[in-house]
CSV table of C-alpha atoms in Angstrom, one decimal:
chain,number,residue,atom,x,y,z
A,1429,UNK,CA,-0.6,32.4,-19.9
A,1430,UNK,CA,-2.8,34.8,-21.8
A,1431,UNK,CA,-5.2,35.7,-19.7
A,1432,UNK,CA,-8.5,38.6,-21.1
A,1433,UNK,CA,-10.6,40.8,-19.4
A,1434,UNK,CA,-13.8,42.6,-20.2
A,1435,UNK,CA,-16.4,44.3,-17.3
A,1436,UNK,CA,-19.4,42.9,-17.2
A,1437,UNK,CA,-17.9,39.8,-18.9
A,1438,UNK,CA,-15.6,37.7,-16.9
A,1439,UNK,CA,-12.4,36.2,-17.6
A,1440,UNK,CA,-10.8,34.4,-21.0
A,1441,UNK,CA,-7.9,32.6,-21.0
A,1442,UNK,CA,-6.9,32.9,-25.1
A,1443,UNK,CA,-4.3,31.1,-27.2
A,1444,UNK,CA,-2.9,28.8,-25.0
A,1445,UNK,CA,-1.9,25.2,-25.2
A,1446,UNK,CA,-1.1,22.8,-22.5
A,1447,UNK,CA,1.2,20.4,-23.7
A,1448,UNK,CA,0.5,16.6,-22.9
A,1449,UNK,CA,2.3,15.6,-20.4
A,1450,UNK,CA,4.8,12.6,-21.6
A,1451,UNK,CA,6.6,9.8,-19.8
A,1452,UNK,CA,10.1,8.8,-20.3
A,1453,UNK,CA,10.5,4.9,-21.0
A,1454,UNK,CA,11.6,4.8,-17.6
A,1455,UNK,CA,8.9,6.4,-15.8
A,1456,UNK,CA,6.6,4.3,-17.8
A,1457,UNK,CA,8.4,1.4,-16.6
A,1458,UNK,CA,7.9,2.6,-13.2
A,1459,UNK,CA,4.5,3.3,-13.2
A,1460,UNK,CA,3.3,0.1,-15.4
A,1461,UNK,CA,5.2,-2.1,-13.0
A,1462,UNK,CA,3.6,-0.8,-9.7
A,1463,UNK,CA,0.0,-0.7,-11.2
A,1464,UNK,CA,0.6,-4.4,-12.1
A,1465,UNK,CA,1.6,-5.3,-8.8
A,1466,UNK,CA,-1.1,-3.4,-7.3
A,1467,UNK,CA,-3.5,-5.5,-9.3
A,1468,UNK,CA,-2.2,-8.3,-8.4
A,1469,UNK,CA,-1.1,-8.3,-4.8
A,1470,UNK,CA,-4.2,-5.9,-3.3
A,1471,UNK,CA,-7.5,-5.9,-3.2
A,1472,UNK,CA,-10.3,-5.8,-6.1
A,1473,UNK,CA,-11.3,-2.4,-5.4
A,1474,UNK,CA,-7.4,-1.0,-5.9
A,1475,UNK,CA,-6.7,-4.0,-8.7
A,1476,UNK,CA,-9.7,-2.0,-10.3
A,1477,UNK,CA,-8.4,1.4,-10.2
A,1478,UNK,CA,-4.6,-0.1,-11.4
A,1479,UNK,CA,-6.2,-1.3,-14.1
A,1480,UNK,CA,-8.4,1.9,-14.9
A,1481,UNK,CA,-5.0,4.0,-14.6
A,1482,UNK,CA,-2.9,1.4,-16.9
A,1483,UNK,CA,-6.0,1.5,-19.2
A,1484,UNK,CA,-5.4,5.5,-19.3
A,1485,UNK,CA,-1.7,5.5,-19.9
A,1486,UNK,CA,-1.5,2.9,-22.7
A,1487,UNK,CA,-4.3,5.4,-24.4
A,1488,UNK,CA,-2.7,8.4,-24.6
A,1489,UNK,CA,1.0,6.6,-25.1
A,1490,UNK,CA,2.7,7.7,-28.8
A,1491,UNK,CA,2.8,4.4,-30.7
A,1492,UNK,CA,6.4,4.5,-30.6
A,1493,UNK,CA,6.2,4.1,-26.6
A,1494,UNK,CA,3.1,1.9,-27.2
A,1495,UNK,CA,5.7,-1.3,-28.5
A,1496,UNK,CA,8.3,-0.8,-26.2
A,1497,UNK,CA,6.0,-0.9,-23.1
A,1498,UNK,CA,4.6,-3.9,-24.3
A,1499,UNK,CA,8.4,-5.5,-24.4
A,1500,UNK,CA,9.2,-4.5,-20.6
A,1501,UNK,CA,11.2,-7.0,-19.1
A,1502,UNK,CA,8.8,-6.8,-15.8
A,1503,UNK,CA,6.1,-9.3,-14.9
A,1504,UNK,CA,4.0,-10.0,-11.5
A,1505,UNK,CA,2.9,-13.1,-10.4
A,1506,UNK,CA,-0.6,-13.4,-8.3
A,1507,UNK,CA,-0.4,-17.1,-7.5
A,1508,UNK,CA,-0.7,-16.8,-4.2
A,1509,UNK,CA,-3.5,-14.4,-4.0
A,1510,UNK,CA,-6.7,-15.5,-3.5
A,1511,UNK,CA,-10.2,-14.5,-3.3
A,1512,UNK,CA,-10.1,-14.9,1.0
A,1513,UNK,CA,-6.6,-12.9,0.7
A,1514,UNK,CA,-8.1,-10.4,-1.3
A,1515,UNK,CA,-11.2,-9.7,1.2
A,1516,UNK,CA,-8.8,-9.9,4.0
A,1517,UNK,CA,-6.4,-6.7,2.1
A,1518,UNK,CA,-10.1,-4.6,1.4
A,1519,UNK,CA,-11.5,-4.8,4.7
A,1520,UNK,CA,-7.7,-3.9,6.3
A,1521,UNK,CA,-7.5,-0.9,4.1
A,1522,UNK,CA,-10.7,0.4,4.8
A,1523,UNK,CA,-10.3,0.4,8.4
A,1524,UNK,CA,-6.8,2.1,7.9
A,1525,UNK,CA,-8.4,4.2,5.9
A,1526,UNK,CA,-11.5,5.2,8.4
A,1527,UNK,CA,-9.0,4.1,11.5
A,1528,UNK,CA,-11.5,1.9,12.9
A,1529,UNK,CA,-10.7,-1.3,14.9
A,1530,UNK,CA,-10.7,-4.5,14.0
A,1531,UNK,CA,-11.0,-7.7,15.7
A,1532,UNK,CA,-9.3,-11.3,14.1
A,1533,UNK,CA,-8.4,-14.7,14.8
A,1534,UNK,CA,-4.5,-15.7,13.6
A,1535,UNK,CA,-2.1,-18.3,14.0
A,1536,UNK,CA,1.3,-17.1,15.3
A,1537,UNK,CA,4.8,-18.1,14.3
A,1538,UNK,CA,4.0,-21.4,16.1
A,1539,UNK,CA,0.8,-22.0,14.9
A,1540,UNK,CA,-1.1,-21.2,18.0
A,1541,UNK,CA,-4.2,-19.7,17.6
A,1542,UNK,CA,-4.9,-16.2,19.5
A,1543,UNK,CA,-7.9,-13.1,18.9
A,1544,UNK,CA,-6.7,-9.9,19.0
A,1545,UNK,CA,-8.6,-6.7,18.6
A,1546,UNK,CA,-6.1,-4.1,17.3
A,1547,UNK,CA,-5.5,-0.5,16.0
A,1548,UNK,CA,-4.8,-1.1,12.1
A,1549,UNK,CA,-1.9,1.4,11.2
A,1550,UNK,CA,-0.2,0.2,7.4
A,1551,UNK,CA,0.0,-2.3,5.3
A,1552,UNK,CA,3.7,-3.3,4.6
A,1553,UNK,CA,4.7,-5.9,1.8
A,1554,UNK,CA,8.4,-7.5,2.7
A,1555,UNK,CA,9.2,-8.7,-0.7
A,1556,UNK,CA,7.2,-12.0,0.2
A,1557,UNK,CA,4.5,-11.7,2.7
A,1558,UNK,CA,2.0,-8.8,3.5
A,1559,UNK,CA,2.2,-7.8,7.4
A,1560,UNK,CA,0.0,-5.8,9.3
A,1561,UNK,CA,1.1,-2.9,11.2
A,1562,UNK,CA,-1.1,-2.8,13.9
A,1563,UNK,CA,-1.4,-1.5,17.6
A,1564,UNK,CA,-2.5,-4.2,19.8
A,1565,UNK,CA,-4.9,-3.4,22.3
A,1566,UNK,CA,-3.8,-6.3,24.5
A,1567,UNK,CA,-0.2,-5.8,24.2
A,1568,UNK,CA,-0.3,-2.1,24.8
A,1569,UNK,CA,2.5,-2.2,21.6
A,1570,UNK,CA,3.2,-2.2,17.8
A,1571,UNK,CA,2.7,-6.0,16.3
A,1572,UNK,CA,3.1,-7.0,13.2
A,1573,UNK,CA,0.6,-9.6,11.6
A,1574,UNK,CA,1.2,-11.4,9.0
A,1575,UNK,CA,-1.7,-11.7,6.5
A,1576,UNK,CA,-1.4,-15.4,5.4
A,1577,UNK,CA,-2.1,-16.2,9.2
A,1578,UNK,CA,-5.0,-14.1,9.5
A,1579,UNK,CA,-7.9,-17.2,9.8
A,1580,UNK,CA,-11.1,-14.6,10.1
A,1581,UNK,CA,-11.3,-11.1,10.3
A,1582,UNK,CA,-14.3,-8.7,11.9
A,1583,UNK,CA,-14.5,-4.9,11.3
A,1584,UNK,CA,-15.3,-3.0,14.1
A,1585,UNK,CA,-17.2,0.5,14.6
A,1586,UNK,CA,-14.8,1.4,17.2
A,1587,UNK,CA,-12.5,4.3,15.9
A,1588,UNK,CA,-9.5,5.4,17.0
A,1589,UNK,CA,-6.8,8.0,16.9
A,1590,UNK,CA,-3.3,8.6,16.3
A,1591,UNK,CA,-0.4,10.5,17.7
A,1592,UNK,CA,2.9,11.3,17.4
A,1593,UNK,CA,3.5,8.1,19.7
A,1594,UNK,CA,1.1,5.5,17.8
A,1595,UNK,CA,1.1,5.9,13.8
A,1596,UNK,CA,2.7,4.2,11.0
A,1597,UNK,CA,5.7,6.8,10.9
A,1598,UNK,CA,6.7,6.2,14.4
A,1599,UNK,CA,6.5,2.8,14.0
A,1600,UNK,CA,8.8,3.2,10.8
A,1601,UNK,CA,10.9,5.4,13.1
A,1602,UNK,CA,11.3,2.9,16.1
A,1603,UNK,CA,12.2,0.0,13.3
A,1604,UNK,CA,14.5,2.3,11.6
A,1605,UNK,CA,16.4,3.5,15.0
A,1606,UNK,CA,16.3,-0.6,15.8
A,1607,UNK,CA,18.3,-1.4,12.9
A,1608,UNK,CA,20.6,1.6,12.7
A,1609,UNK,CA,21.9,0.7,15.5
A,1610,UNK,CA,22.1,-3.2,15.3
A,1611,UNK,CA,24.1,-2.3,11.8
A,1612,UNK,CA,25.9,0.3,13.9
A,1613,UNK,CA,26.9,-2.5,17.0
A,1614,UNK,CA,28.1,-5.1,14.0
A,1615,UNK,CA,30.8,-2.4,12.4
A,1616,UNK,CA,32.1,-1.7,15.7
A,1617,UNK,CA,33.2,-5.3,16.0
């Protein structure tokens, strides 16, 4: 990069161009499809910003690019996500995001009803349901939540902290060592 200098004057960069920067039609692919599933499956705030970013790549795409995007096999459904499910995703993230407690009413697996208060880690989605990973404050443990269960939902100005031995990644860690060896057991036999 030509760069000029002159006392007194300051620095010039001169005759230089940065090239645009240019997808492949895969990496469009890739991007488009998790910006549409981000608009559809989170909450309005990040649907917003998807949107914004899709808006910014279709702008500067060659028009060449511009009609093959538009064939992309790829579509994503929001059905099943409404309005409650979409308040429920904005107030998780934020407390993720500013790692403050919350407090919630949900049904378990058996459709009991229990209140927890808990330490929101991540947000995982399975392929068919959103989960909360979560360290509960009355199980002293990891718990996963399932979102479609959640029945209210109360951000709290309690903050917490985490540690090598509470945080997404070790969770990740413990599931991952859980089913290496389960997988590990059922090739030995």
């Amino acid at each position: 990069m030509p760069v000029e200098g002159e006392a007194g004057t300051g620095y010039l960069i001169t005759d230089y161009d940065l090239p645009p920067m240019m997808f492949t039609l895969e990496e469009l692919q890739a991007l488009l499809l998790g910006s549409k599933m981000v608009s559809a499956w989170t909450d309005p705030q990040l649907a917003a910003n998807a949107q914004t970013a899709m808006t910014k790549i279709n702008a500067v795409l060659p028009n060449k690019l511009k009609q093959r995007v538009a064939e992309l096999p790829y579509l994503v459904s929001a059905f099943h996500h409404d309005k409650s499910h979409q308040t429920t995703t904005l107030i998780l993230r934020k407390a993720i995001t500013n790692k403050t407690c919350i407090e919630f009413h949900y049904l378990d697996v058996n459709q009991r009803p229990t209140q927890r208060i808990v330490d929101p880690l991540g947000l995982v989605y399975w392929g068919a349901k959103w989960t909360l990973i979560a360290y509960c404050q009355l199980r002293s443990d990891y718990r996963e939540f399932r979102l479609d269960r959640i029945q209210s939902i109360i951000p709290l100005a309690k903050v917490f902290d985490t540690n090598s031995q509470k945080s997404l990644a070790h969770y990740m860690e413990l599931v991952k060592a859980k089913y290496q060896t389960h997988s590990d057991g059922l090739a030995h036999n």
